[in-house]
Coordinates of C-alpha atoms and ligand atoms in Angstrom, one line a residue:
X1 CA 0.7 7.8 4.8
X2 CA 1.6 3.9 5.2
X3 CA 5.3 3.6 4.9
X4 CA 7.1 0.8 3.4
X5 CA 11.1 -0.3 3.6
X6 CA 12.7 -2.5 0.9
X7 CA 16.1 -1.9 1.3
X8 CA 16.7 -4.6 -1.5
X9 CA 14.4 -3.7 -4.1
X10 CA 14.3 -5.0 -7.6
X11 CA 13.4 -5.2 -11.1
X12 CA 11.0 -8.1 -10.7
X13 CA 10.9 -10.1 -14.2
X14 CA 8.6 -12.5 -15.1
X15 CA 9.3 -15.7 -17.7
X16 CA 6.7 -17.4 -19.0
X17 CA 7.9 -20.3 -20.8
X18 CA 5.7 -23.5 -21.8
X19 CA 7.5 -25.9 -19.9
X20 CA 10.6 -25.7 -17.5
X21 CA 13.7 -28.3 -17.9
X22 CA 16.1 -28.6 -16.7
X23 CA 19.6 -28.4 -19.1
X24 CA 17.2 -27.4 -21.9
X25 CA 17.3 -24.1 -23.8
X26 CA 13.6 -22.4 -23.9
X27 CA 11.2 -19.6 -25.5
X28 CA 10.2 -17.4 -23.7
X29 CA 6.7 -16.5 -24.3
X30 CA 5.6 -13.6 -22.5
X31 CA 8.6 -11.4 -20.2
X32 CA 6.8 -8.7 -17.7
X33 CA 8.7 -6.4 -15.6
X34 CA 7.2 -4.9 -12.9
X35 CA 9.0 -2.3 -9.8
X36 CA 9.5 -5.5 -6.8
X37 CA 11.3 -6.4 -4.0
X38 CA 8.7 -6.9 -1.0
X39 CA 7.9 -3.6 0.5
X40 CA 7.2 -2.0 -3.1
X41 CA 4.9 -4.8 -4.0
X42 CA 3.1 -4.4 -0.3
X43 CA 3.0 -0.6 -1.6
X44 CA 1.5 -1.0 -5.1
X45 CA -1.3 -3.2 -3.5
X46 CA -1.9 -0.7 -0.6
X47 CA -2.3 1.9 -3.6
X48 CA -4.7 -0.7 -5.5
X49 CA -6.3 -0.4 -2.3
X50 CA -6.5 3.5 -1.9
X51 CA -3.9 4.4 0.7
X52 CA -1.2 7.2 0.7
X53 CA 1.9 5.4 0.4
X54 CA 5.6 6.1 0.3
X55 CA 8.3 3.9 -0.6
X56 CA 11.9 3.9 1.2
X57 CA 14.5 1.8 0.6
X58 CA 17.8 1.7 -1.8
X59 CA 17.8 2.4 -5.5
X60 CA 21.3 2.3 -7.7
X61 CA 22.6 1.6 -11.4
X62 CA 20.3 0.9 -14.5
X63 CA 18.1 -1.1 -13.0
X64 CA 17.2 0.9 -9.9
X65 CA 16.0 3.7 -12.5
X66 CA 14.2 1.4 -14.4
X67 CA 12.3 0.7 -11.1
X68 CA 11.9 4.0 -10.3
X69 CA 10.3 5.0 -13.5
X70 CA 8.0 2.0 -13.2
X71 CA 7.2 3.3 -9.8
X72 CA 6.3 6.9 -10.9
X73 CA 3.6 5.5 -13.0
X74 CA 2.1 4.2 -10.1
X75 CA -0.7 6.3 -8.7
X76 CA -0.7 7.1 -4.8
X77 CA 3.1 5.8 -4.3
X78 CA 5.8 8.3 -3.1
X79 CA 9.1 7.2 -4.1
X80 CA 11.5 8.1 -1.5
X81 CA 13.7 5.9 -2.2
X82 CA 17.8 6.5 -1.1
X83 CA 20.5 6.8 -4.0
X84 CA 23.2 4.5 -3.8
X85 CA 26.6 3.4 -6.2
X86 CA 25.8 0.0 -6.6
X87 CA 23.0 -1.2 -9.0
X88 CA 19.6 -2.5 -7.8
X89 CA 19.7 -6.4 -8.2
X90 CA 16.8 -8.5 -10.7
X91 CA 14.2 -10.7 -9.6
X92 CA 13.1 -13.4 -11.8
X93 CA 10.0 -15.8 -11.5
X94 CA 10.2 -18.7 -14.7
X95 CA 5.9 -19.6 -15.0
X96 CA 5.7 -22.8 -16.4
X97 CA 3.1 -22.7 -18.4
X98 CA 1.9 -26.5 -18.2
X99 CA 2.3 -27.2 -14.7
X100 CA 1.6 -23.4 -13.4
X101 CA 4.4 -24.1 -11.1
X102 CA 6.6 -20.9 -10.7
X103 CA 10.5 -20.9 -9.9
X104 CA 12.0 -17.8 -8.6
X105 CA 15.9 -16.6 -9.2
X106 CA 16.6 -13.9 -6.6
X107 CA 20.0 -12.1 -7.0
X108 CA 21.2 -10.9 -3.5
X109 CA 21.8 -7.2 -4.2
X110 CA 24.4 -4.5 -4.4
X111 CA 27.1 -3.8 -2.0
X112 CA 26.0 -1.0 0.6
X113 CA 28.4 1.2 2.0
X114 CA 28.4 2.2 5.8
X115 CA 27.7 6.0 4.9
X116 CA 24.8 4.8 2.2
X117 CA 23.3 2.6 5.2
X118 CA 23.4 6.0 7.6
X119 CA 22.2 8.1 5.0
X120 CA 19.4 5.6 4.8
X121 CA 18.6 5.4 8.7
X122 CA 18.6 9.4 8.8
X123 CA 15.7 9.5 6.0
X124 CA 14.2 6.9 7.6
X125 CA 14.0 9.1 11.2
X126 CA 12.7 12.3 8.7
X127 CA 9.6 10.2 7.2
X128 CA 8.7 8.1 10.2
X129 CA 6.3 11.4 11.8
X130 CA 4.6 11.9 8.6
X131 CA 4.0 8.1 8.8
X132 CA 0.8 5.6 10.6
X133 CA 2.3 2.9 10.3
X134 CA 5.8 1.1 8.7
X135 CA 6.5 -2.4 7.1
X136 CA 9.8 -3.5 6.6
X137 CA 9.7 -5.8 4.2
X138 CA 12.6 -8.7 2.4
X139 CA 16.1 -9.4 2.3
X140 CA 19.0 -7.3 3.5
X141 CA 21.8 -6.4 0.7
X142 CA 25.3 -6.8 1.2
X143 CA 27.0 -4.3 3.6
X144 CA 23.5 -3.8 5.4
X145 CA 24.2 -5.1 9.5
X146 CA 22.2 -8.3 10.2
X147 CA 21.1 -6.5 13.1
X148 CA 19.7 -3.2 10.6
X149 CA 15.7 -4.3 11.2
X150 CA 16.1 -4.4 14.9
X151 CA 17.2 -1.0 14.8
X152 CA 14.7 0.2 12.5
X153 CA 11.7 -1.5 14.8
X154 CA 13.6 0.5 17.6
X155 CA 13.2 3.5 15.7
X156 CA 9.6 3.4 14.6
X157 CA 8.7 2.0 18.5
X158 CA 10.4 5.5 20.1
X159 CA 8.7 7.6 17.1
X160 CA 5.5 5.8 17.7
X161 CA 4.6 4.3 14.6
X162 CA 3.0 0.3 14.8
X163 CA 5.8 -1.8 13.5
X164 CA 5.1 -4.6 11.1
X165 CA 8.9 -6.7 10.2
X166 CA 8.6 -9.4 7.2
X167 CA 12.0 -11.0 6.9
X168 CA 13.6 -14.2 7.6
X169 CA 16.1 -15.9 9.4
X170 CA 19.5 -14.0 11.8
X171 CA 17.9 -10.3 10.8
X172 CA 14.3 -11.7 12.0
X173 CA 15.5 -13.5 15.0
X174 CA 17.4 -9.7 15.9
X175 CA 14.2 -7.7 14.6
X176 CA 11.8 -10.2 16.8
X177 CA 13.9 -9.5 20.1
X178 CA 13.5 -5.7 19.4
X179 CA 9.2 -6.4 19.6
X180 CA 7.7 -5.1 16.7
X181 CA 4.0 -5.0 16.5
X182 CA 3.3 -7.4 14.1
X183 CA 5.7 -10.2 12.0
X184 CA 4.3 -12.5 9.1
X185 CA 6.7 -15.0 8.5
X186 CA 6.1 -18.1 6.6
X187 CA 5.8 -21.5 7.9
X188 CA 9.6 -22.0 7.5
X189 CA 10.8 -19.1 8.4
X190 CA 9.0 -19.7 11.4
X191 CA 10.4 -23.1 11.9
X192 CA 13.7 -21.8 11.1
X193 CA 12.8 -19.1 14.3
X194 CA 11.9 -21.3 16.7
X195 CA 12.6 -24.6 16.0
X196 CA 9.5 -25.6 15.7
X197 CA 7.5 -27.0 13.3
X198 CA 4.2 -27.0 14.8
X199 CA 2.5 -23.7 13.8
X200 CA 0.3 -22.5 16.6
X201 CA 3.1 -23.7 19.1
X202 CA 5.5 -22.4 16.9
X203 CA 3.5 -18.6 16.9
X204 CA 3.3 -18.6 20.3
X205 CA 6.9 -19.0 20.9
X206 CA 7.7 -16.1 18.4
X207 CA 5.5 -13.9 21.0
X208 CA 7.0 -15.2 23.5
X209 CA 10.5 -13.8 21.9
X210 CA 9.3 -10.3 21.3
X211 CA 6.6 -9.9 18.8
X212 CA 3.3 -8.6 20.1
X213 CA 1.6 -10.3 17.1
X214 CA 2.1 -13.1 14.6
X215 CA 0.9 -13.9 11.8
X216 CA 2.0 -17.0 9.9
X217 CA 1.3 -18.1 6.1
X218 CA 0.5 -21.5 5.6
X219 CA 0.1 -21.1 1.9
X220 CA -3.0 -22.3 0.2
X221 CA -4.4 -22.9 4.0
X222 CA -4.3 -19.6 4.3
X223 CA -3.2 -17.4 7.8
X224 CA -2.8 -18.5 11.4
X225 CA -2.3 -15.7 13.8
X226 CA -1.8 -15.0 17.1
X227 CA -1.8 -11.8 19.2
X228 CA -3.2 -10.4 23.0
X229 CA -6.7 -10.3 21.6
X230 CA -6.9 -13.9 20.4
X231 CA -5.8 -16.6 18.1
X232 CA -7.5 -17.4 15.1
X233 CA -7.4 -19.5 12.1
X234 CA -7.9 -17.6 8.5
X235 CA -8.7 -19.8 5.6
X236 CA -10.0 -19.3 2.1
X237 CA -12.8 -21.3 0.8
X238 CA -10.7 -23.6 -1.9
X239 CA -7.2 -22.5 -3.1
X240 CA -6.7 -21.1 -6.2
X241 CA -4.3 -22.0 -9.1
X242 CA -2.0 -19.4 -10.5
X243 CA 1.4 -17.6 -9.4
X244 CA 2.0 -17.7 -5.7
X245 CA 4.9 -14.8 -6.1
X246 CA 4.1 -11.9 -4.3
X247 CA 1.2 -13.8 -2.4
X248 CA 2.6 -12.9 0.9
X249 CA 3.3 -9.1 0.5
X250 CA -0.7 -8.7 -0.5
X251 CA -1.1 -10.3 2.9
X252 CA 0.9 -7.8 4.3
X253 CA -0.2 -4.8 2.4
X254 CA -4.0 -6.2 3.9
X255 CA -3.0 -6.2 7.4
X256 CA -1.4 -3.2 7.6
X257 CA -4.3 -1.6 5.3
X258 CA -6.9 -2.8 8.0
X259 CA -4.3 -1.9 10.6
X260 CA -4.4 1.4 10.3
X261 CA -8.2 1.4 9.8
X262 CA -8.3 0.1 13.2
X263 CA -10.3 -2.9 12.0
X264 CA -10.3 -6.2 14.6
X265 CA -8.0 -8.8 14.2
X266 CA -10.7 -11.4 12.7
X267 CA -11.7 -8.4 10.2
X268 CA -7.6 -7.9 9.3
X269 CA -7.3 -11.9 8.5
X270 CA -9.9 -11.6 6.4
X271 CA -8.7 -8.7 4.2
X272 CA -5.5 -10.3 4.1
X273 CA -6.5 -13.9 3.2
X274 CA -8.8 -12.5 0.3
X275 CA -6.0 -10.2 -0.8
X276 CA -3.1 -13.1 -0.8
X277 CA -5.7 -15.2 -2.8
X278 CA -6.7 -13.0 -5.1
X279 CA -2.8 -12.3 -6.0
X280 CA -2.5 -16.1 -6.7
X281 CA -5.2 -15.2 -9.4
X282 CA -3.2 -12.4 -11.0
X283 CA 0.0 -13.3 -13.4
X284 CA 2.3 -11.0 -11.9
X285 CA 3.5 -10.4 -7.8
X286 CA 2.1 -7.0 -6.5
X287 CA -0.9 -6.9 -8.5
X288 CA -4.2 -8.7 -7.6
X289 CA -7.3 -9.7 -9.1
X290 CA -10.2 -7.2 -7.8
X291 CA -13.0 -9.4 -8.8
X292 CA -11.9 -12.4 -7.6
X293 CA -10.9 -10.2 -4.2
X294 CA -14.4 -8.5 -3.5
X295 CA -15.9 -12.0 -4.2
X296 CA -14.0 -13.7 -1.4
X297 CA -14.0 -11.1 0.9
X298 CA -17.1 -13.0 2.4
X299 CA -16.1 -16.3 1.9
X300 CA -13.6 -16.5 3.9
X301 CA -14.0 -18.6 7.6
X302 CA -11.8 -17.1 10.5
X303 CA -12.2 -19.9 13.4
X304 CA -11.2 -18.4 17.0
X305 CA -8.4 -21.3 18.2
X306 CA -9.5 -20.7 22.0
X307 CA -13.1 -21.5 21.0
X308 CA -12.2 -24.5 18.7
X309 CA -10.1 -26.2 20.6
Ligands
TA6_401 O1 14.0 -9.6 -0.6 P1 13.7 -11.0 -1.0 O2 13.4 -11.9 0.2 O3 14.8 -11.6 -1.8 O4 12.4 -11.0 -1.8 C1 12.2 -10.3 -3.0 C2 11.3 -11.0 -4.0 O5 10.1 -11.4 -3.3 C3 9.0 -11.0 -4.0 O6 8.6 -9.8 -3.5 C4 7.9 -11.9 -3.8 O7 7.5 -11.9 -2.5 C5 9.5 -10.8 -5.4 O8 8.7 -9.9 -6.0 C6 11.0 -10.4 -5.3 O9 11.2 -9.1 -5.5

């Protein structure tokens, strides 16, 4: 199985109202609530997808058994997620239905307590063998150490598991310097790593500080990517209109998907561009459109950088 860490998940909502304001009072037209956070959205697409996945990560309060009965209706996801006291935080993405343009509201997440976080690394150490591969995905809640993905890569590296970390800024520089096998940050987050804001210079760096491979989102542009075999360029053939939330975590969910299918790299950008587009086309993040991904699956153009430059 695929494993995959939120340790701040959440009860993803979506708004759509007909058109944002600010100070103003609105209808909400349509409210859809969904199991979130980043690793359970790269999960539900890896389902989609027809992988054995299991989810890990903390659950607490109302809302984290909410999410956990939206998960069980979820074929081919394991929930093994670790009880805690405090409750599992909301997500929220207001759609605006004029403009399409979505604005997202993310609480930061309960309080965890030293002996939650340990009970957490132990389960962690108990699925990692049954695992081929681990994504640790989002934010850290309160209480969790800054330094908590750079142990985890540790872990999974000694265990043997390929490593992919998506987070962003003092628990990414830490989880970078512990070399996972793969990171996908953002073009910010990237910037905000390096300090620079020149993407293929700025990928190289974040090799050069541990990761064995990057893989940077550049948003409608699709994915730039770096890694011993090569560098390459990943782009779809026009963006697409729609709800960028959750575009990222399809990306992940298709590289780690091709990962363990030992597909090339060229072959891995291209399952994830299609996947992260076809997301865009669906309303809500962790769900993507399947016609609309088969049909770009060969339309999208991966350019090798050493060859075009
Ligand atoms: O852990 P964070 O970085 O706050 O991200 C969580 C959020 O990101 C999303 O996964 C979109 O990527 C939302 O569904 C929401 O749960």
């Amino acid at each position: 199985m695929i494993l995959t860490v939120t340790l701040n998940t959440a009860l993803d909502i979506t708004y759509r109202v007909r058109s944002l304001r600010p100070h103003a009072s609105h209808r909400v037209s349509e409210v859809t609530e969904r199991p979130g956070g980043k690793g359970v959205n790269v999960a539900r697409v890896l389902a989609a997808l027809g992988h054995e996945v299991t989810v890990t990560g903390f659950t607490g309060g109302a809302t984290g058994r909410v999410v956990q009965e939206l998960l069980a209706s979820v074929p081919g996801v394991v929930d093994a997620l670790v009880p805690i006291t405090g409750a599992t935080r909301r997500t929220i993405a207001v759609v605006d239905e004029q403009t399409g343009d979505t604005t997202q509201l993310n609480e930061p997440g309960p309080m965890v307590t030293p002996t939650e976080w340990s009970a957490f690394q132990e389960a962690y150490e108990d699925l990692l063998p049954s695992a081929s591969a681990v994504a640790l995905c989002g934010s850290l809640p309160p209480g969790v150490p800054v330094g908590a993905y750079a142990g985890l890569v540790r872990t999974a590296r000694t265990a043997g598991v390929p490593v992919l970390l998506d987070t962003s800024g003092e628990a990414l520089r830490r989880g970078v310097a512990a070399r996972p096998d793969i990171i996908k940050p953002n073009a910010d987050e990237l910037a905000e790593l390096t300090g620079s804001h020149e993407p293929l210079r700025a990928t190289q760096d974040a090799r050069r500080r541990g990761a064995r491979a990057v893989v940077t989102s550049l948003g409608a542009e699709g994915l730039l990517a770096a890694s011993p075999e090569g560098r390459w360029r990943a782009a779809p053939p026009s963006s697409l209109h729609g709800n960028p939330t959750g575009a990222g975590d399809s990306a992940v969910a298709g590289l780690m998907s091709a990962l363990v299918e030992h597909l090339p790299w060229p072959d891995r950008l291209t399952r994830a561009v299609a996947l992260s587009a076809a997301t865009v086309s669906a309303p809500v993040a962790g769900e993507f459109d399947r016609g609309v991904y088969e049909e770009l699956l060969g339309r999208i153009t991966v350019t090798s950088e050493a060859s075009a430059a």
